Coordinates of C-alpha atoms in Angstrom, one line a residue:
X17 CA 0.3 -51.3 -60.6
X18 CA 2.0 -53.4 -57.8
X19 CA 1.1 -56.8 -57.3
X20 CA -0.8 -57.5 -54.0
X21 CA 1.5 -59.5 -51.8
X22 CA 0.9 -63.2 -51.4
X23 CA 2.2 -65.6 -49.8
X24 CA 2.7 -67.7 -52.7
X25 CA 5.4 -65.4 -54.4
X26 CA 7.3 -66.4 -51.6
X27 CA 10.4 -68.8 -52.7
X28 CA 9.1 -72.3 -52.5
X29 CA 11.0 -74.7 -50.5
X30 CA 12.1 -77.3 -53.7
X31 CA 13.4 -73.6 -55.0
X32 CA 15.4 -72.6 -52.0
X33 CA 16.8 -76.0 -51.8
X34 CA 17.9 -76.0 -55.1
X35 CA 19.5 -72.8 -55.1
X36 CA 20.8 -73.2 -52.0
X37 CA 22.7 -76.7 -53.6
X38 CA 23.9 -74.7 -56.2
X39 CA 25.6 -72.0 -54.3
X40 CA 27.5 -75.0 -52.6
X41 CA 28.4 -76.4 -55.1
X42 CA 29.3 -73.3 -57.0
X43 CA 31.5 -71.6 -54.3
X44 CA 33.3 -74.9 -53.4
X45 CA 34.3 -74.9 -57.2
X46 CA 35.3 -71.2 -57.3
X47 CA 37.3 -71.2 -53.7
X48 CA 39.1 -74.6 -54.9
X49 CA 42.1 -73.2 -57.2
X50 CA 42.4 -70.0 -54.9
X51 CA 44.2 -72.1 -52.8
X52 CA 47.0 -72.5 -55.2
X53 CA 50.8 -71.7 -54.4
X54 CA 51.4 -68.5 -55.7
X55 CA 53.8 -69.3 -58.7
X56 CA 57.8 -69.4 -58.4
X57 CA 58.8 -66.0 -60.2
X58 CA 61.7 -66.3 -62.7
X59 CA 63.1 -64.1 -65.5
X60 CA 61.1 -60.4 -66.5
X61 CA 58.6 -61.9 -63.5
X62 CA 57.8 -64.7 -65.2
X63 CA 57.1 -67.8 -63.1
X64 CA 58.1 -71.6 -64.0
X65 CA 55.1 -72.0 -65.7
X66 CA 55.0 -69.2 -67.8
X67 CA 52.4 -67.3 -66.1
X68 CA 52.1 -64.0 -64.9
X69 CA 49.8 -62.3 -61.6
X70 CA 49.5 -58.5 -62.3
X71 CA 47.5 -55.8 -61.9
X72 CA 46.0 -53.6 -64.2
X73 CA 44.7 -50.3 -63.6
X74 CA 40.9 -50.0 -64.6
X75 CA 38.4 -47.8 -65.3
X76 CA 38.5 -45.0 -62.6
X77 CA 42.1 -46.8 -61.3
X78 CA 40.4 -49.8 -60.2
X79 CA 42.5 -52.5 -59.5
X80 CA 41.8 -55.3 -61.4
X81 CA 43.8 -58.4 -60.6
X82 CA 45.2 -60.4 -63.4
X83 CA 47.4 -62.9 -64.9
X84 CA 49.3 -63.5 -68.0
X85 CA 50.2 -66.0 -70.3
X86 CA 52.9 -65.5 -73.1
X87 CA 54.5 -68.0 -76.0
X88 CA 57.7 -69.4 -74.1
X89 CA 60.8 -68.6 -75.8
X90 CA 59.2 -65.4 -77.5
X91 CA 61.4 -63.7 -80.3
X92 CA 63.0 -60.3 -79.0
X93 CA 60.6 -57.7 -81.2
X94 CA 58.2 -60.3 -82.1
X95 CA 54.3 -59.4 -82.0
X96 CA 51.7 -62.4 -81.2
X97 CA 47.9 -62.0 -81.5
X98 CA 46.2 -61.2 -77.8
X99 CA 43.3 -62.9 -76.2
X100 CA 41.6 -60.8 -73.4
X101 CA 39.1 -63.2 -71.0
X102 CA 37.1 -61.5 -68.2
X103 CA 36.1 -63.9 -65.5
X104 CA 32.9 -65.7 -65.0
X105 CA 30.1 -64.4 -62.8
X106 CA 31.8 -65.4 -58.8
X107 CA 34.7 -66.9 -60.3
X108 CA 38.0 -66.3 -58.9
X109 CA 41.2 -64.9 -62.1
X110 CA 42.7 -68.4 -62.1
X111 CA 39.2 -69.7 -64.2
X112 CA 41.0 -69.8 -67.5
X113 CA 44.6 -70.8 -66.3
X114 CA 44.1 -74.3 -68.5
X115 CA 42.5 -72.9 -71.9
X116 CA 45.1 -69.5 -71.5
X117 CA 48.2 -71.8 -71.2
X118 CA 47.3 -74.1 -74.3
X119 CA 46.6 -71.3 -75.7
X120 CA 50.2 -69.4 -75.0
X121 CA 51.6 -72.8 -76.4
X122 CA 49.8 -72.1 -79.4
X123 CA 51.8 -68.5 -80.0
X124 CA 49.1 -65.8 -78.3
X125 CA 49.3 -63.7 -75.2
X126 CA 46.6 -64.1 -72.8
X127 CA 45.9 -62.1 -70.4
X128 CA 42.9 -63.2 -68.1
X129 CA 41.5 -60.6 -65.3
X130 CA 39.0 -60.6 -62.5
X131 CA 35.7 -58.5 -63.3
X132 CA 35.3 -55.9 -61.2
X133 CA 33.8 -56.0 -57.7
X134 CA 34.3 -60.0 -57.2
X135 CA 37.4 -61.3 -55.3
X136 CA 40.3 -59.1 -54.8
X137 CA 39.8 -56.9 -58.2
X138 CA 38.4 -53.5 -56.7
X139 CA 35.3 -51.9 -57.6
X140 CA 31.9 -53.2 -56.7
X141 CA 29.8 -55.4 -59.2
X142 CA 28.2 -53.7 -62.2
X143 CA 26.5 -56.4 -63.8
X144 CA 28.4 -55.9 -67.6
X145 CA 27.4 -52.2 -66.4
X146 CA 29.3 -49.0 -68.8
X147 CA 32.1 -49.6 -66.1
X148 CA 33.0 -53.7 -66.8
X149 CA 33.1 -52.3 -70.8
X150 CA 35.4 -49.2 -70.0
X151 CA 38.0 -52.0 -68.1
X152 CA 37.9 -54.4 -70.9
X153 CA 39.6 -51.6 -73.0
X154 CA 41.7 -50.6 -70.0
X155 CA 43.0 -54.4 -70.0
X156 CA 43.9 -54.0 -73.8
X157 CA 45.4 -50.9 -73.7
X158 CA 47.6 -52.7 -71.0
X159 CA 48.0 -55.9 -73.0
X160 CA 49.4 -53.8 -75.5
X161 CA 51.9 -51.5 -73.4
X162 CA 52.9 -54.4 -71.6
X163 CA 53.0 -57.6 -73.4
X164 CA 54.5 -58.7 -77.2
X165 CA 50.9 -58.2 -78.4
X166 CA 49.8 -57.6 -81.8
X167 CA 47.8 -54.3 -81.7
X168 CA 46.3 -55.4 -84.9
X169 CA 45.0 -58.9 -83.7
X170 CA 43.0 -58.6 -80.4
X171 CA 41.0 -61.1 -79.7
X172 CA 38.4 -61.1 -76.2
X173 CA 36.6 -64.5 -74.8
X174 CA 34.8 -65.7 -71.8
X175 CA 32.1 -68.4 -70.4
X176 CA 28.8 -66.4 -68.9
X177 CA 29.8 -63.2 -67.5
X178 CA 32.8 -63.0 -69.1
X179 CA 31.1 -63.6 -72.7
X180 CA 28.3 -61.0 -71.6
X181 CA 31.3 -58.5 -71.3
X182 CA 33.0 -59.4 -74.5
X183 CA 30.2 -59.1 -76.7
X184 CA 29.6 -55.2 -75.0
X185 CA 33.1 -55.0 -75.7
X186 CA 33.4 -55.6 -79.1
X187 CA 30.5 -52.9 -79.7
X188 CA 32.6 -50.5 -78.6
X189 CA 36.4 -51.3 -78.9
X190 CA 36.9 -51.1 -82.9
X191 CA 40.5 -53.1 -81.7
X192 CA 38.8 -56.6 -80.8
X193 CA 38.6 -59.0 -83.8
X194 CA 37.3 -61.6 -83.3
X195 CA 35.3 -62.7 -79.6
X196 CA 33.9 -66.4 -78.8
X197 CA 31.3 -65.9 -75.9
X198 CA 29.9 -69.0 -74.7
X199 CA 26.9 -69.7 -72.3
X200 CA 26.0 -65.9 -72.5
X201 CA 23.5 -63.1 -73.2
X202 CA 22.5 -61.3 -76.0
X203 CA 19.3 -59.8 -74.3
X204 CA 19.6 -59.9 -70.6
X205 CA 15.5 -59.4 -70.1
X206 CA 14.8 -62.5 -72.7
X207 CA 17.0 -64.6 -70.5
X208 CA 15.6 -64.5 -66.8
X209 CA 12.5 -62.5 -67.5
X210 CA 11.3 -64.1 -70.6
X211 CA 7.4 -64.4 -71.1
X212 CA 7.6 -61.3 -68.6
X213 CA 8.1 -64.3 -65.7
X214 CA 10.9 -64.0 -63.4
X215 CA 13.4 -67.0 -63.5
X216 CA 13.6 -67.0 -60.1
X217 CA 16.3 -69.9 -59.3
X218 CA 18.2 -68.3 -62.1
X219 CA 18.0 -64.9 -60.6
X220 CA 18.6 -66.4 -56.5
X221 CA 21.6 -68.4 -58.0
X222 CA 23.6 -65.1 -59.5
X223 CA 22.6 -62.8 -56.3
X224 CA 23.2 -65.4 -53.9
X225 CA 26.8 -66.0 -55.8
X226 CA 27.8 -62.2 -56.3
X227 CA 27.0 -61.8 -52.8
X228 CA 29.2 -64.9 -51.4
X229 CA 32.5 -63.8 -53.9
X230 CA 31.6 -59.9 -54.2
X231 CA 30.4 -56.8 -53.6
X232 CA 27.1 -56.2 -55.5
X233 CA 26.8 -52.7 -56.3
X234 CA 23.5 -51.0 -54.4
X235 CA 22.2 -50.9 -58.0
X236 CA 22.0 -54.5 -58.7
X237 CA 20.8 -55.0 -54.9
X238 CA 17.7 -53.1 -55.9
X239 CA 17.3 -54.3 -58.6
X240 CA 17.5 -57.7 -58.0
X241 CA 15.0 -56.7 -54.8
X242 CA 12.5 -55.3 -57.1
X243 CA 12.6 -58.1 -59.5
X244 CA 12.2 -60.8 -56.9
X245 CA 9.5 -59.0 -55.0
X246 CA 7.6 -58.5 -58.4
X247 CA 7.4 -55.1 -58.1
X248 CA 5.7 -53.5 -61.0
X249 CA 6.0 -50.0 -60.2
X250 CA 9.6 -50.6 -61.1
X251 CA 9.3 -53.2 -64.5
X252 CA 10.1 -50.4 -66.8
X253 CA 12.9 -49.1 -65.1
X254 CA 14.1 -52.7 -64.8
X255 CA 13.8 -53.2 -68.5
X256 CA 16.1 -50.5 -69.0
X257 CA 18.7 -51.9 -66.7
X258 CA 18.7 -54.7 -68.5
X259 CA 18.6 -53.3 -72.0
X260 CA 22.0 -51.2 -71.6
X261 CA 23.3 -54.5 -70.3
X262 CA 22.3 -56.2 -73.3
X263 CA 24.8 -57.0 -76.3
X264 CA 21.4 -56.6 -78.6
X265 CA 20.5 -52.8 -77.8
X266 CA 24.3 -52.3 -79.3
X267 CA 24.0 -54.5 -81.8
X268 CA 24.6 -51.6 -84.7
X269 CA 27.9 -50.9 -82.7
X270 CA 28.8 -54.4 -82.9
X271 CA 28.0 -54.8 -86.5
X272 CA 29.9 -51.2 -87.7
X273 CA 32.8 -52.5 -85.4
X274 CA 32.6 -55.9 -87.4
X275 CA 34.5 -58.4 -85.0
X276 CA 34.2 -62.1 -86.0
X277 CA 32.4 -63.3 -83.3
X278 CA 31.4 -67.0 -82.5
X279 CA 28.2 -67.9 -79.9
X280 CA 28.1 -71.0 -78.1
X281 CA 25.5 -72.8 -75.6
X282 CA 23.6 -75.4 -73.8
X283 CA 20.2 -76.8 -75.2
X284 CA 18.8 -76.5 -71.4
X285 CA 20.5 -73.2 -70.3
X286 CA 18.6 -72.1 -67.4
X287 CA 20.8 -69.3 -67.3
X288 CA 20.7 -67.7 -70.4
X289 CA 17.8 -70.0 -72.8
X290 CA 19.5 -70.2 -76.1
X291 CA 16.6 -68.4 -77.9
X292 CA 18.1 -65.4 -77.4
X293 CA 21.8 -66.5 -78.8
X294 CA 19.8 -67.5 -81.8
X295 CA 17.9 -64.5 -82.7
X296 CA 21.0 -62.4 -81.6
X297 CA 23.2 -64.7 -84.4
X298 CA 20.4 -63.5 -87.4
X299 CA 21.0 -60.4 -86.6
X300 CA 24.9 -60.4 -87.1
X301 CA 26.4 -58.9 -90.1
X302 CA 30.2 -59.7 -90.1
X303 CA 31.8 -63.4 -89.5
X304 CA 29.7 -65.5 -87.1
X305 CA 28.9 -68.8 -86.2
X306 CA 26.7 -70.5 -83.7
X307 CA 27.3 -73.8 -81.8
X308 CA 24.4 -75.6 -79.3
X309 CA 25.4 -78.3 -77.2
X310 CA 23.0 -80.3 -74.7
X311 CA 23.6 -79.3 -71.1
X312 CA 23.1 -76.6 -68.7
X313 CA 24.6 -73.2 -68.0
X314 CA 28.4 -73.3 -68.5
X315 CA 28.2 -76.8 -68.4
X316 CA 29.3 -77.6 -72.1
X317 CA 32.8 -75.7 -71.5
X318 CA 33.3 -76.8 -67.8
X319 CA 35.8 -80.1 -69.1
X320 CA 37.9 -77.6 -70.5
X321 CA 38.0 -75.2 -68.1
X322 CA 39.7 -78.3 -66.6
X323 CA 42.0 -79.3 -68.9
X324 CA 40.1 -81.9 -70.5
X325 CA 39.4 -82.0 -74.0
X326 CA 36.6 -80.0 -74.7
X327 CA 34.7 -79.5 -78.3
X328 CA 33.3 -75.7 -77.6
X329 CA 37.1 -74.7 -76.4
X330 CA 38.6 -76.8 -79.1
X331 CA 36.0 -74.6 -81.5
X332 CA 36.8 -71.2 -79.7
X333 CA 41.0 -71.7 -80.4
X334 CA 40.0 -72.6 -84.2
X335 CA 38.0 -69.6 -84.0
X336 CA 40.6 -67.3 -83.3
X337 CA 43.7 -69.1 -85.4
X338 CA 41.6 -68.2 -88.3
X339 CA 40.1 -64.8 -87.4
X340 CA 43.9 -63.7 -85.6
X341 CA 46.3 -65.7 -87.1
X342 CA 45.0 -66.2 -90.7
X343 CA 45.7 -69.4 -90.8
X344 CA 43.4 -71.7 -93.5
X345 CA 42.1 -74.3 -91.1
X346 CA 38.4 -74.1 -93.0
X347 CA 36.6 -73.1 -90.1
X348 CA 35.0 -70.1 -92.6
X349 CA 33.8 -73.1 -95.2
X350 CA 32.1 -75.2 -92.5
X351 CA 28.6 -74.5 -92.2
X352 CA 28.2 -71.9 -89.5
X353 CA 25.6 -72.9 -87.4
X354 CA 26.7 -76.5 -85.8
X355 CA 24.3 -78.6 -83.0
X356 CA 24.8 -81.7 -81.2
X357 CA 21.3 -83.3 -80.4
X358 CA 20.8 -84.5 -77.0
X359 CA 19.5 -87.6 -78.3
X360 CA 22.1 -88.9 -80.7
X361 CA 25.6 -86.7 -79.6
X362 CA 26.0 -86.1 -83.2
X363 CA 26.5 -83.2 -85.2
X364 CA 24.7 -81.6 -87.8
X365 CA 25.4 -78.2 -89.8
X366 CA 23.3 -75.8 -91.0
X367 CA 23.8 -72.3 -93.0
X368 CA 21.5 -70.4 -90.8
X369 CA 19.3 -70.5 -88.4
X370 CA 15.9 -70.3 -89.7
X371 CA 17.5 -73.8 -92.1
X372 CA 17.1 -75.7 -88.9
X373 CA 13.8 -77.0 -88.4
X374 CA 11.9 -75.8 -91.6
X375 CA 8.8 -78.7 -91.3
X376 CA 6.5 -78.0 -88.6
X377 CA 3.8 -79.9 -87.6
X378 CA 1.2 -78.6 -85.6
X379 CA -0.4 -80.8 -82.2
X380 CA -4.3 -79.2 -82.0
X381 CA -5.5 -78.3 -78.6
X382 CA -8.9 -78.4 -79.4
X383 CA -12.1 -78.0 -77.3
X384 CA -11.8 -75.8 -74.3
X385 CA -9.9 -76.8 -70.9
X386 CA -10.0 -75.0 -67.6
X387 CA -7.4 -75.6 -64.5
X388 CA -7.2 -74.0 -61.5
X389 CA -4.1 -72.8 -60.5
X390 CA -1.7 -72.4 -57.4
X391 CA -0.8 -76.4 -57.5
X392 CA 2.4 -77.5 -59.2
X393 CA 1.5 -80.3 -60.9
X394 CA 4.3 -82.6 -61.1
X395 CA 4.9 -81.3 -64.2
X396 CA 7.9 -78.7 -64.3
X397 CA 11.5 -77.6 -66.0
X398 CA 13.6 -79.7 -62.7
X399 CA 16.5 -77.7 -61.2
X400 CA 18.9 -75.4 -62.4
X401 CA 21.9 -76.2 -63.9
X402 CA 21.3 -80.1 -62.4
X403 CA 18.5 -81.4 -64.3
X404 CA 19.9 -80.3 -67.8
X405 CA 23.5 -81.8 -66.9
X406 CA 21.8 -85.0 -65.9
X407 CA 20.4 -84.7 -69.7
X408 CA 24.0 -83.8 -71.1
X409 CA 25.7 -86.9 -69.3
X410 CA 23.1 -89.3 -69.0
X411 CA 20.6 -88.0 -71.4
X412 CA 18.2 -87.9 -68.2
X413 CA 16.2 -85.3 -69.1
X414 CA 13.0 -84.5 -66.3
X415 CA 10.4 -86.7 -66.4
X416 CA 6.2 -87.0 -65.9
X417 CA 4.1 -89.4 -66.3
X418 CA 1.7 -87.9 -68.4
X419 CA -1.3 -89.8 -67.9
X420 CA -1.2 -89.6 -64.1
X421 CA -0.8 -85.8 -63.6
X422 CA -4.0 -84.0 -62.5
X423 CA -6.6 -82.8 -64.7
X424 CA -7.7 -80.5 -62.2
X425 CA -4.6 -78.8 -62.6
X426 CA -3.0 -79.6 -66.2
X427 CA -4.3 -79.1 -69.8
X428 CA -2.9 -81.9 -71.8
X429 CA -2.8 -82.3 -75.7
X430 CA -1.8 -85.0 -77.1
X431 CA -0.5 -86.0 -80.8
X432 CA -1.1 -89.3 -82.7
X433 CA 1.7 -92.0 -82.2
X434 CA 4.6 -91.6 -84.8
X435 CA 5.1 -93.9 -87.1
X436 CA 8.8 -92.8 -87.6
X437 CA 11.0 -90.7 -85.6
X438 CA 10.3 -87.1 -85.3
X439 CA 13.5 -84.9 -85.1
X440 CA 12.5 -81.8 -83.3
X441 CA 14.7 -79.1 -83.8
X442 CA 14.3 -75.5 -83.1
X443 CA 12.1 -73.6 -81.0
X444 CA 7.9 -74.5 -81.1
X445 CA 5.6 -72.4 -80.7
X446 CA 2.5 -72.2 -78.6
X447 CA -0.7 -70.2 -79.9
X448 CA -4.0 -70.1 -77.9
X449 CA -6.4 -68.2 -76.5
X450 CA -7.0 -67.9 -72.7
X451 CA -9.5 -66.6 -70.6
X452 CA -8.9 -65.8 -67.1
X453 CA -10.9 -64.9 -63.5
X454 CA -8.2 -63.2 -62.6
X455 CA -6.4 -59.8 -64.0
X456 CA -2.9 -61.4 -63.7
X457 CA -1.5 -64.9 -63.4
X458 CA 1.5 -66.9 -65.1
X459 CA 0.9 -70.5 -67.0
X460 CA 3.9 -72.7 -67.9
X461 CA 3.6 -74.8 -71.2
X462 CA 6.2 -78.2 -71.0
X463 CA 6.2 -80.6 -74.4
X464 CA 6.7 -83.9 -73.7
X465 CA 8.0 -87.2 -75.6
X466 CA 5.5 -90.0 -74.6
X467 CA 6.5 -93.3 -74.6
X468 CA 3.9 -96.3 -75.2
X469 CA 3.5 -96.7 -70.7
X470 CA 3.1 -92.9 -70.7
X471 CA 6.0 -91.6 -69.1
X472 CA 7.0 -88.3 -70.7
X473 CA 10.8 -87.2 -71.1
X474 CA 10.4 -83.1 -71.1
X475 CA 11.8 -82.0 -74.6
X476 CA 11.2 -78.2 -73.9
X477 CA 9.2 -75.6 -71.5
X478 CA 8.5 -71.6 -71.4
X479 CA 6.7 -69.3 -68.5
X480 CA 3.9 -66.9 -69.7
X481 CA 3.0 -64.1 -67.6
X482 CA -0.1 -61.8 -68.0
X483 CA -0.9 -58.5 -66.1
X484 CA -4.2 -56.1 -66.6
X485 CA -6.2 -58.2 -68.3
X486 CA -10.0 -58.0 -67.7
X487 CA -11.8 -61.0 -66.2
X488 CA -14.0 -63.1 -68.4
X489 CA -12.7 -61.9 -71.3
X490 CA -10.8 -63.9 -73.9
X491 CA -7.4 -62.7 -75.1
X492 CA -4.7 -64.4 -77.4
X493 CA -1.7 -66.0 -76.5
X494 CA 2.0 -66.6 -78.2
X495 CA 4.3 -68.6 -76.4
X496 CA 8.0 -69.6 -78.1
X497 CA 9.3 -72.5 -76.0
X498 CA 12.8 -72.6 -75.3
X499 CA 14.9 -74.2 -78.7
X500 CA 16.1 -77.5 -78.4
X501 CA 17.3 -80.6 -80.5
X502 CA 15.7 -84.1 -79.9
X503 CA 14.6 -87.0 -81.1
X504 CA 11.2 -88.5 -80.7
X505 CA 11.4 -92.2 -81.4
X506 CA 8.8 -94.3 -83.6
X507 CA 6.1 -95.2 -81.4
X508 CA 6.0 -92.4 -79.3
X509 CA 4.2 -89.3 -79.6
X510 CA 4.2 -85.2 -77.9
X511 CA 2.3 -84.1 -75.0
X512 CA 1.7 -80.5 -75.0
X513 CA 1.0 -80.1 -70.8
X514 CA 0.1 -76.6 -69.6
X515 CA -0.1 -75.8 -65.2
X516 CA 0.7 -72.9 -63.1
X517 CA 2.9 -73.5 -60.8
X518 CA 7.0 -74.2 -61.5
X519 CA 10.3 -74.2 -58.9
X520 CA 11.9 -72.3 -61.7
X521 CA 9.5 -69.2 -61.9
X522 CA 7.6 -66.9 -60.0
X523 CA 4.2 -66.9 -60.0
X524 CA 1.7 -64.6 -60.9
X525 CA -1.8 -66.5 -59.9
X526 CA -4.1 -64.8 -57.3
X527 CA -5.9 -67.3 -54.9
X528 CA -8.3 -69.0 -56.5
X529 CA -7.8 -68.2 -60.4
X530 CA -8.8 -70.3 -62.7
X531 CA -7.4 -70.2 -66.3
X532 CA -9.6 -71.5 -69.5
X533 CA -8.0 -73.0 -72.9
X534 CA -10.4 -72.6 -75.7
X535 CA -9.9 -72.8 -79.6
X536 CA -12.2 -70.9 -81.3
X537 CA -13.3 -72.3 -85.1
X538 CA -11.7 -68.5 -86.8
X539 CA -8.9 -69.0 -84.5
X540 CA -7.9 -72.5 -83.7
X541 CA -5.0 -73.3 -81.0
X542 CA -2.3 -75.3 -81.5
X543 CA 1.8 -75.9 -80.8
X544 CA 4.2 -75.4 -83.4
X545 CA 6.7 -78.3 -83.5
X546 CA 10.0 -77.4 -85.8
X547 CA 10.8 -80.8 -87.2
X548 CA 14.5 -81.5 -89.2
X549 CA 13.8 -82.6 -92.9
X550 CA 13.5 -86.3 -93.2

């Protein structure tokens, strides 16, 4: 069934805007280091600094353009663990030039390369397609013919795209041992069409950017076309894109293959949610660890991609001096799954996942609500990558003032006032049942800290889209919300707020379609808030 076209699955204005801000922002940050001096070449085509720019023949002979990092002064015969790191999605080969020479200080070979079909490596882009995983072994197989690397002690790593590609990798390259992929994917269909919604500044940001910095494959273009246009005729074949893009489907692979592989990510990735990562982490079998940071897509690494100091790089290099060089630094005895809070910066350590917010408490949404939709609210998840780095930096998280937004439009369930702080952690839960006049149409749940004046900091939100249902007649609901670590002080309480419309997301609401909230007495409704133990 194809959707009827409206005009309201156009791109909103606020959504445009956004992206449009972002693509700036992103290119000027990607064109910046391409203006370099190429380096000063010195012995064995070394330059000054130790680097390298080479290239290495990939899958099908397509150039990939590279650069290299060795330990200075290297020992004639001496072997040295190997890090491979595959650009970023629209990032030029220099991205990793700060991480790759601290890490060449610290005795490995590093050779970073350009992912096919963006800048001047060949190819077109194949979105962590069979191709990008056939290169990654075509860049070790080089590493190891042409560098004083360790064939034994392989090691891959990258932010977003490049930790997509590792994690594919390592499911099928038995020589990588250990990978650190931060602000990726595990399930590629969980991350921008999650709730079966379409993350549409999510998906406008990585076109618009492949398309600026590369050539997009006429795969991805359709695709992508499909997705945006919400064409259903096409879902299941988009599904299965996604799924052989997705380190999950190979997850067996992985596991047989047993690399030591570390996940990190932002609290507010509007990229990749960190749901995913999480569920992806229970499911791993050989040496793992998980690390969530507050921020925004990329945003927790992009210090160190600097130079700066830099906790989740810092993390990664311990990572691989223990998994590659054997060294006893007692990364392996920490707890393995580590969060900061984005209320107090602070650390906490857990032995798994499901240990991280065992209390719940559930907020009732008693009696039965109905709001029209087609309105945004005021209510919404702000703009990508921007509103959650506000949160990391300033703890500025988007904001509502609960009391003011429109019943007409909102459902709004309230808990009591907290007579001590409640430390949410984890990912809540939304269980209700809905009744629409429509067949299709998309709802977007937000929970909110309330302070005493009523202004609500957002502490997490999911889409929920529903297609071929029949009119008038109830059907359930189960909505996970996006994981998150946050503080509710004393005094305050959580606002579960439900609308229709959001900058974020397509919509799926037909002209005047009205959506009902009931709790029936065999089946009451409720959110699910994971709370730390006290």
């Amino acid at each position: 069934m194809v959707l009827p076209h409206r005009a309201h699955h156009a791109w909103r204005t606020t959504t445009v805007g956004s992206v449009s801000a972002a693509l700036v922002a992103g290119a000027a940050f990607g064109l910046a280091p391409a203006a370099q001096a190429a380096p000063v070449a010195g012995p064995s085509g070394a330059s000054a600094t130790g680097v390298r720019f080479v290239d290495i023949p990939g899958e099908g002979g397509t150039v990939l353009k590279a650069n290299v990092f060795a330990p200075k002064d290297a020992d004639p015969g001496a072997r040295y663990p190997s890090i491979v790191l595959p650009t970023s999605w629209a990032m030029p080969q220099i991205e990793y030039v700060a991480q790759a020479q601290k890490l060449a200080d610290d005795g490995y070979v590093v050779v970073s390369y350009n992912s096919r079909g963006f800048w001047q490596s060949g190819g077109e882009i194949e979105t962590a397609g069979p191709k990008d995983i056939a290169d990654a072994s075509k860049v070790i197989d080089w590493t190891l013919a042409n560098t004083p690397a360790d064939p034994t002690k392989v090691g891959m790593a990258g932010v977003s795209y490049g930790a997509g590609i590792s994690l594919l990798a390592a499911g099928h390259d038995k020589r990588i041992k250990a990978v650190a992929a931060l602000s990726g994917w595990a399930d590629l269909i969980d991350s921008i069409y999650s709730g079966r919604t379409q993350h549409v500044q999510a998906a406008a940001l990585l076109g618009g950017a492949g398309a600026l910095t590369g050539r997009p494959s006429a795969e991805l273009q359709q695709t992508l076309k499909d997705f945006l246009a919400s064409n259903l005729d096409k879902e299941d074949e988009m599904i299965a894109w996604g799924a052989k893009r997705s380190p999950v489907t190979h997850l067996d692979r992985i596991n047989e293959n047993g690399a030591a592989i570390m996940l990190g990510n932002a609290w507010g990735d509007t990229l990749f949610p960190p749901n995913q990562y999480a569920e992806f982490y229970e499911r791993l079998t050989g040496p793992k660890r998980l690390e969530f940071r507050p921020g925004d897509h990329a945003t927790a690494e992009a210090t160190g991609l600097l130079g700066l100091p830099n906790d989740t790089w810092t993390s990664t290099r311990r990572w691989f001096d223990h998994h590659l060089k054997g060294e006893a630094n007692g990364i392996d005895k920490e707890q393995p799954v580590q969060l900061k809070s984005r209320s107090t910066g602070g650390y906490e350590g857990y032995p798994d996942w499901k240990s991280v917010g065992p209390t719940r408490k559930k907020i009732a949404m008693a009696g039965t609500t109905t709001i029209r939709t087609n309105v945004d609210s005021g209510a919404n998840g702000g703009i990508a990558i921007l509103s959650n780095a506000l949160d990391q930096f300033l703890k500025i998280p988007p904001t509502a003032s609960v009391p003011l937004l429109p019943r007409r439009y909102t459902g709004v369930w309230q808990s009591e006032r907290y007579a001590s702080d409640q430390r949410v952690r984890g990912t809540a839960k939304l269980h209700t049942t809905l009744t629409s006049t429509k067949e299709s149409g998309t709802l977007v749940a937000y929970l909110y800290d309330v302070g005493p004046l009523g202004l609500g900091k957002l502490v997490s939100n999911a889409p929920y889209t529903f297609h071929g249902k029949t009119p008038g007649k109830p059907f359930g609901v189960d909505l996970e919300l996006f994981s998150t670590a946050y503080d509710v002080p004393a005094g305050h309480r959580l606002a579960l707020v439900v609308d229709t419309v959001d900058p974020l997301y397509i919509e799926h609401n037909p002209s005047g379609a009205q959506l009902t909230f009931s709790s029936p007495a065999a089946d009451p409704s409720y959110v699910s808030v994971p709370l730390r133990e006290q």
